[in-house]
mmCIF file of C-alpha atoms in Angstrom:
data_model
loop_
_atom_site.group_PDB
_atom_site.id
_atom_site.type_symbol
_atom_site.label_atom_id
_atom_site.label_comp_id
_atom_site.label_asym_id
_atom_site.label_seq_id
_atom_site.Cartn_x
_atom_site.Cartn_y
_atom_site.Cartn_z
ATOM 1 C CA UNK V 127 9.235 -10.899 -1.209
ATOM 2 C CA UNK V 128 7.209 -10.392 2.143
ATOM 3 C CA UNK V 129 3.732 -9.133 2.469
ATOM 4 C CA UNK V 130 2.340 -8.026 5.954
ATOM 5 C CA UNK V 131 -0.430 -5.600 7.072
ATOM 6 C CA UNK V 132 -3.990 -5.449 8.281
ATOM 7 C CA UNK V 133 -7.261 -6.650 6.515
ATOM 8 C CA UNK V 134 -10.506 -5.094 7.365
ATOM 9 C CA UNK V 135 -13.337 -7.444 8.153
ATOM 10 C CA UNK V 136 -16.854 -7.367 9.208
ATOM 11 C CA UNK V 137 -18.771 -9.581 11.359
ATOM 12 C CA UNK V 138 -22.293 -10.510 10.464
ATOM 13 C CA UNK V 139 -23.875 -13.360 12.570
ATOM 14 C CA UNK V 140 -21.801 -16.461 11.671
ATOM 15 C CA UNK V 141 -20.215 -14.787 8.667
ATOM 16 C CA UNK V 142 -16.973 -12.827 8.467
ATOM 17 C CA UNK V 143 -16.464 -10.682 5.290
ATOM 18 C CA UNK V 144 -13.406 -8.956 3.989
ATOM 19 C CA UNK V 145 -13.653 -5.286 2.784
ATOM 20 C CA UNK V 146 -10.926 -4.299 0.211
ATOM 21 C CA UNK V 147 -10.768 -2.288 -3.021
ATOM 22 C CA UNK V 148 -12.457 -3.820 -6.003
ATOM 23 C CA UNK V 149 -9.282 -4.145 -7.917
ATOM 24 C CA UNK V 150 -8.047 -6.746 -5.290
ATOM 25 C CA UNK V 151 -10.893 -9.089 -6.484
ATOM 26 C CA UNK V 152 -14.082 -10.312 -4.967
ATOM 27 C CA UNK V 153 -14.579 -10.127 -1.178
ATOM 28 C CA UNK V 154 -14.098 -13.101 0.864
ATOM 29 C CA UNK V 155 -17.001 -14.520 2.938
ATOM 30 C CA UNK V 156 -16.170 -16.996 5.626
ATOM 31 C CA UNK V 157 -18.511 -19.141 7.620
ATOM 32 C CA UNK V 158 -17.118 -19.249 11.143
ATOM 33 C CA UNK V 159 -19.009 -20.549 14.095
ATOM 34 C CA UNK V 160 -16.108 -20.411 16.625
ATOM 35 C CA UNK V 161 -14.853 -16.900 17.075
ATOM 36 C CA UNK V 162 -11.609 -17.918 18.564
ATOM 37 C CA UNK V 163 -10.698 -19.522 15.109
ATOM 38 C CA UNK V 164 -11.363 -16.053 13.312
ATOM 39 C CA UNK V 165 -7.855 -14.876 13.243
ATOM 40 C CA UNK V 166 -6.406 -18.236 12.095
ATOM 41 C CA UNK V 167 -9.109 -18.818 9.486
ATOM 42 C CA UNK V 168 -8.712 -15.163 7.862
ATOM 43 C CA UNK V 169 -4.900 -15.439 7.829
ATOM 44 C CA UNK V 170 -4.829 -18.875 6.106
ATOM 45 C CA UNK V 171 -7.407 -17.519 3.568
ATOM 46 C CA UNK V 172 -5.610 -14.338 2.917
ATOM 47 C CA UNK V 173 -2.354 -16.310 2.631
ATOM 48 C CA UNK V 174 -3.964 -18.519 -0.074
ATOM 49 C CA UNK V 175 -5.426 -15.524 -1.769
ATOM 50 C CA UNK V 176 -2.136 -13.725 -2.008
ATOM 51 C CA UNK V 177 -0.530 -16.941 -3.346
ATOM 52 C CA UNK V 178 -3.215 -17.192 -6.049
ATOM 53 C CA UNK V 179 -3.849 -13.687 -6.851
ATOM 54 C CA UNK V 180 -1.976 -11.003 -5.093
ATOM 55 C CA UNK V 181 1.455 -11.918 -6.111
ATOM 56 C CA UNK V 182 0.370 -11.655 -9.781
ATOM 57 C CA UNK V 183 -1.189 -8.255 -9.000
ATOM 58 C CA UNK V 184 1.946 -6.905 -7.499
ATOM 59 C CA UNK V 185 4.138 -8.463 -10.420
ATOM 60 C CA UNK V 186 2.006 -6.468 -12.952
ATOM 61 C CA UNK V 187 3.266 -3.271 -11.141
ATOM 62 C CA UNK V 188 6.622 -4.245 -10.026
ATOM 63 C CA UNK V 189 8.030 -4.676 -13.621
ATOM 64 C CA UNK V 190 6.716 -4.014 -17.071
ATOM 65 C CA UNK V 191 8.661 -6.809 -18.552
ATOM 66 C CA UNK V 192 11.538 -4.512 -19.723
ATOM 67 C CA UNK V 193 11.838 -2.577 -16.483
ATOM 68 C CA UNK V 194 11.870 -2.763 -12.822
ATOM 69 C CA UNK V 195 11.561 -0.406 -9.823
ATOM 70 C CA UNK V 196 14.991 0.721 -8.297
ATOM 71 C CA UNK V 197 15.469 -0.426 -4.884
ATOM 72 C CA UNK V 198 16.771 2.929 -3.731
ATOM 73 C CA UNK V 199 13.638 4.739 -4.798
ATOM 74 C CA UNK V 200 10.831 5.809 -2.386
ATOM 75 C CA UNK V 201 7.568 7.500 -3.198
ATOM 76 C CA UNK V 202 7.161 11.112 -1.893
ATOM 77 C CA UNK V 203 3.602 11.815 -0.785
ATOM 78 C CA UNK V 204 1.227 13.357 -1.353
ATOM 79 C CA UNK V 205 2.636 14.311 -4.805
ATOM 80 C CA UNK V 206 3.398 10.695 -5.782
ATOM 81 C CA UNK V 207 6.929 11.463 -7.021
ATOM 82 C CA UNK V 208 9.880 9.002 -6.704
ATOM 83 C CA UNK V 209 12.746 10.333 -4.652
ATOM 84 C CA UNK V 210 16.004 8.774 -4.108
ATOM 85 C CA UNK V 211 16.695 7.293 -0.557
ATOM 86 C CA UNK V 212 20.461 8.339 -0.978
ATOM 87 C CA UNK V 213 20.400 11.827 -2.513
ATOM 88 C CA UNK V 214 17.160 12.693 -0.783
ATOM 89 C CA UNK V 215 16.000 14.612 -3.953
ATOM 90 C CA UNK V 216 13.806 13.888 -6.799
ATOM 91 C CA UNK V 217 14.828 10.915 -9.133
ATOM 92 C CA UNK V 218 15.500 11.906 -12.685
ATOM 93 C CA UNK V 219 14.444 8.581 -13.980
ATOM 94 C CA UNK V 220 11.542 8.162 -11.338
ATOM 95 C CA UNK V 221 13.084 4.852 -10.108
ATOM 96 C CA UNK V 222 12.451 3.152 -13.379
ATOM 97 C CA UNK V 223 15.207 0.895 -14.520
ATOM 98 C CA UNK V 224 14.889 0.164 -18.424
ATOM 99 C CA UNK V 225 16.521 -3.285 -18.679
ATOM 100 C CA UNK V 226 17.040 -2.852 -22.391
ATOM 101 C CA UNK V 227 18.956 0.452 -22.016
ATOM 102 C CA UNK V 228 21.902 0.399 -19.669
ATOM 103 C CA UNK V 229 23.244 3.844 -20.840
ATOM 104 C CA UNK V 230 20.094 5.487 -20.082
ATOM 105 C CA UNK V 231 20.210 4.319 -16.453
ATOM 106 C CA UNK V 232 23.928 5.003 -15.982
ATOM 107 C CA UNK V 233 23.398 8.751 -17.352
ATOM 108 C CA UNK V 234 19.957 9.185 -15.842
ATOM 109 C CA UNK V 235 20.783 8.168 -12.156
ATOM 110 C CA UNK V 236 22.171 11.174 -10.181
ATOM 111 C CA UNK V 237 23.719 9.384 -7.468
ATOM 112 C CA UNK V 238 26.913 11.325 -7.997
ATOM 113 C CA UNK V 239 25.057 14.207 -6.153
ATOM 114 C CA UNK V 240 25.788 12.089 -2.858
ATOM 115 C CA UNK V 241 29.278 10.804 -3.713
ATOM 116 C CA UNK V 242 30.672 11.203 -0.089
ATOM 117 C CA UNK V 243 27.600 9.316 1.175
ATOM 118 C CA UNK V 244 28.017 6.323 -1.361
ATOM 119 C CA UNK V 245 31.691 6.216 -0.531
ATOM 120 C CA UNK V 246 31.307 6.339 3.256
ATOM 121 C CA UNK V 247 28.477 4.082 3.542
ATOM 122 C CA UNK V 248 28.917 1.498 0.666
ATOM 123 C CA UNK V 249 32.821 1.958 0.014
ATOM 124 C CA UNK V 250 32.011 2.374 -3.508
ATOM 125 C CA UNK V 251 32.271 5.202 -6.051
ATOM 126 C CA UNK V 252 29.066 6.420 -7.645
ATOM 127 C CA UNK V 253 29.941 4.716 -11.023
ATOM 128 C CA UNK V 254 30.712 1.391 -9.259
ATOM 129 C CA UNK V 255 27.411 1.690 -7.209
ATOM 130 C CA UNK V 256 25.384 2.119 -10.339
ATOM 131 C CA UNK V 257 27.108 -0.865 -11.943
ATOM 132 C CA UNK V 258 26.213 -2.936 -8.718
ATOM 133 C CA UNK V 259 22.491 -1.762 -9.122
ATOM 134 C CA UNK V 260 22.506 -2.702 -12.689
ATOM 135 C CA UNK V 261 23.971 -6.034 -12.206
ATOM 136 C CA UNK V 262 21.402 -6.959 -9.380
ATOM 137 C CA UNK V 263 18.408 -6.095 -11.517
ATOM 138 C CA UNK V 264 19.720 -7.723 -14.688
ATOM 139 C CA UNK V 265 20.893 -10.814 -12.720
ATOM 140 C CA UNK V 266 17.239 -11.367 -11.486
ATOM 141 C CA UNK V 267 18.384 -10.941 -7.878
ATOM 142 C CA UNK V 268 15.931 -8.273 -7.438
ATOM 143 C CA UNK V 269 12.542 -7.761 -9.183
ATOM 144 C CA UNK V 270 11.385 -4.571 -7.850
ATOM 145 C CA UNK V 271 8.856 -5.962 -5.129
ATOM 146 C CA UNK V 272 10.632 -4.303 -2.274
ATOM 147 C CA UNK V 273 8.527 -1.027 -2.705
ATOM 148 C CA UNK V 274 5.112 -2.890 -3.086
ATOM 149 C CA UNK V 275 4.320 -1.398 -6.513
ATOM 150 C CA UNK V 276 0.585 -0.986 -7.019
ATOM 151 C CA UNK V 277 0.007 0.570 -3.581
ATOM 152 C CA UNK V 278 -1.730 3.631 -2.865
ATOM 153 C CA UNK V 279 -1.801 6.256 -0.154
ATOM 154 C CA UNK V 280 -4.694 6.413 2.410
ATOM 155 C CA UNK V 281 -6.185 9.936 2.440
ATOM 156 C CA UNK V 282 -7.129 9.580 6.081
ATOM 157 C CA UNK V 283 -3.436 8.776 7.102
ATOM 158 C CA UNK V 284 -2.552 12.314 6.333
ATOM 159 C CA UNK V 285 -4.838 13.365 9.081
ATOM 160 C CA UNK V 286 -3.029 10.927 11.234
ATOM 161 C CA UNK V 287 0.432 11.905 10.526
ATOM 162 C CA UNK V 288 1.100 8.686 8.412
ATOM 163 C CA UNK V 289 1.637 10.381 5.213
ATOM 164 C CA UNK V 290 4.443 8.130 4.207
ATOM 165 C CA UNK V 291 2.409 5.098 4.430
ATOM 166 C CA UNK V 292 1.162 3.271 1.265
ATOM 167 C CA UNK V 293 -0.991 0.185 1.082
ATOM 168 C CA UNK V 294 -1.826 -2.759 -0.906
ATOM 169 C CA UNK V 295 -5.500 -2.798 -2.312
ATOM 170 C CA UNK V 296 -6.548 -5.542 0.065
ATOM 171 C CA UNK V 297 -5.575 -3.494 2.984
ATOM 172 C CA UNK V 298 -7.924 -0.606 2.002
ATOM 173 C CA UNK V 299 -11.487 0.060 1.506
ATOM 174 C CA UNK V 300 -13.818 3.063 0.800
ATOM 175 C CA UNK V 301 -16.517 4.663 2.978
ATOM 176 C CA UNK V 302 -18.824 4.645 0.064
ATOM 177 C CA UNK V 303 -18.802 0.835 0.387
ATOM 178 C CA UNK V 304 -20.346 0.942 3.879
ATOM 179 C CA UNK V 305 -22.681 3.895 3.780
ATOM 180 C CA UNK V 306 -26.438 3.465 4.116
ATOM 181 C CA UNK V 307 -27.060 6.603 1.930
ATOM 182 C CA UNK V 308 -24.299 8.224 0.062
ATOM 183 C CA UNK V 309 -26.236 11.478 -0.807
ATOM 184 C CA UNK V 310 -27.220 11.928 2.905
ATOM 185 C CA UNK V 311 -23.643 11.574 3.866
ATOM 186 C CA UNK V 312 -22.193 13.584 1.091
ATOM 187 C CA UNK V 313 -24.631 16.596 1.956
ATOM 188 C CA UNK V 314 -24.197 16.258 5.783
ATOM 189 C CA UNK V 315 -23.202 19.368 7.390
ATOM 190 C CA UNK V 316 -21.115 17.740 10.105
ATOM 191 C CA UNK V 317 -19.323 15.523 7.644
ATOM 192 C CA UNK V 318 -18.575 18.462 5.481
ATOM 193 C CA UNK V 319 -17.106 20.446 8.502
ATOM 194 C CA UNK V 320 -15.143 17.473 9.526
ATOM 195 C CA UNK V 321 -13.642 17.244 6.096
ATOM 196 C CA UNK V 322 -15.049 13.630 5.567
ATOM 197 C CA UNK V 323 -17.621 14.401 3.072
ATOM 198 C CA UNK V 324 -15.185 15.199 0.402
ATOM 199 C CA UNK V 325 -13.274 11.938 0.956
ATOM 200 C CA UNK V 326 -16.191 9.360 1.105
ATOM 201 C CA UNK V 327 -14.814 7.810 -2.216
ATOM 202 C CA UNK V 328 -11.220 7.959 -1.332
ATOM 203 C CA UNK V 329 -9.222 4.865 -0.285
ATOM 204 C CA UNK V 330 -8.781 4.372 3.437
ATOM 205 C CA UNK V 331 -6.644 1.877 5.240
ATOM 206 C CA UNK V 332 -8.323 -0.611 7.583
ATOM 207 C CA UNK V 333 -6.380 1.006 10.494
ATOM 208 C CA UNK V 334 -7.903 4.451 9.853
ATOM 209 C CA UNK V 335 -11.293 2.840 9.210
ATOM 210 C CA UNK V 336 -11.665 1.103 12.605
ATOM 211 C CA UNK V 337 -10.175 4.277 14.283
ATOM 212 C CA UNK V 338 -12.812 6.598 12.705
ATOM 213 C CA UNK V 339 -14.717 7.040 16.109
ATOM 214 C CA UNK V 340 -11.430 7.913 17.848
ATOM 215 C CA UNK V 341 -10.428 10.291 15.049
ATOM 216 C CA UNK V 342 -13.844 11.945 14.808
ATOM 217 C CA UNK V 343 -15.372 11.697 18.342
ATOM 218 C CA UNK V 344 -18.230 14.129 17.564
ATOM 219 C CA UNK V 345 -19.362 12.083 14.685
ATOM 220 C CA UNK V 346 -21.960 9.261 15.115
ATOM 221 C CA UNK V 347 -21.111 7.047 12.134
ATOM 222 C CA UNK V 348 -24.062 4.726 12.858
ATOM 223 C CA UNK V 349 -26.394 7.507 11.641
ATOM 224 C CA UNK V 350 -24.856 6.836 8.189
ATOM 225 C CA UNK V 351 -25.201 3.237 8.196
ATOM 226 C CA UNK V 352 -21.623 2.242 9.535
ATOM 227 C CA UNK V 353 -21.800 0.298 12.834
ATOM 228 C CA UNK V 354 -18.106 0.339 13.692
ATOM 229 C CA UNK V 355 -18.598 -2.290 16.392
ATOM 230 C CA UNK V 356 -19.048 -4.833 13.739
ATOM 231 C CA UNK V 357 -15.709 -4.245 12.146
ATOM 232 C CA UNK V 358 -12.247 -5.427 13.013
ATOM 233 C CA UNK V 359 -8.806 -5.742 11.568
ATOM 234 C CA UNK V 360 -6.913 -9.062 11.110
ATOM 235 C CA UNK V 361 -3.044 -8.928 10.701
ATOM 236 C CA UNK V 362 -1.384 -11.182 8.195
ATOM 237 C CA UNK V 363 2.079 -11.981 7.133
ATOM 238 C CA UNK V 364 2.953 -13.937 4.019
ATOM 239 C CA UNK V 365 6.419 -14.669 2.736
ATOM 240 C CA UNK V 366 6.398 -17.106 -0.323
#
C-alpha cells in the first residue's frame, strides 16, 4: 500500500498550517523558523499522521469486514460508478467482492465478455481468472487498498481535464474554509459568471487550489479573503 500526493499548506508568519477536509481530522499547525526545513518537516508530519490515522481511515473504506474492492475495478467519474478495467463496461457487482459468498462473485462478475482479452493477456480462461481473483482476496494477499477507497473527485479538476483523478481527504480542501465572507462570494456576479459561486462548498484538490489564479486570471481572489501567495503544496510519499 502506497500513499502519494500533495498537501495544501498555508504560511502565516512562523507557522505552517495544513488545509484538508474535516473528515481527515484536525489541521496540523507547525512552528517552523527555518523555511528550508519546511518540506522535510511537513513530509515527516504527514507520514506520521498517515501511520497513526490515515491508514485506519482507508481501511474503513477498503473493506467492510466481509468484502473488499476488486483490484480490476475503477471509478467512472463524474457518475461515481464502478467499471471493469478489462471489459471497459459497468461492473455488475460494482467491484464489491463479498468474501462470504463465492458463488455470487463468480456469477456476478462478467469477465466472460472479454474472453479473448483475458486469454491473450493473462493466458487464463475467464473461469480460471475469476478463481485467481477470489484466491487473491481470500488469502489476504490483496485488501482493496489499490483503489484508495474513501477518495473523492475534485469538482475543479473537471475544468482542468483531470476528471479521472480522485483524492484522499487530506489532499483536498473547500473554498468556504478560506473565504472572508461566504455570502459576498456566493452572490458575486463574477464568481457566478465564472461558475465558481456554485462550487464554493465542493471539495477542491490542492493542485487546483494553488492554480486558481492561473485558471481564472480575471478573478482577484484576494477580494474574497484568499491570498494565494500564502499557500503552497507539499508533496508526500508514504509506504508502510
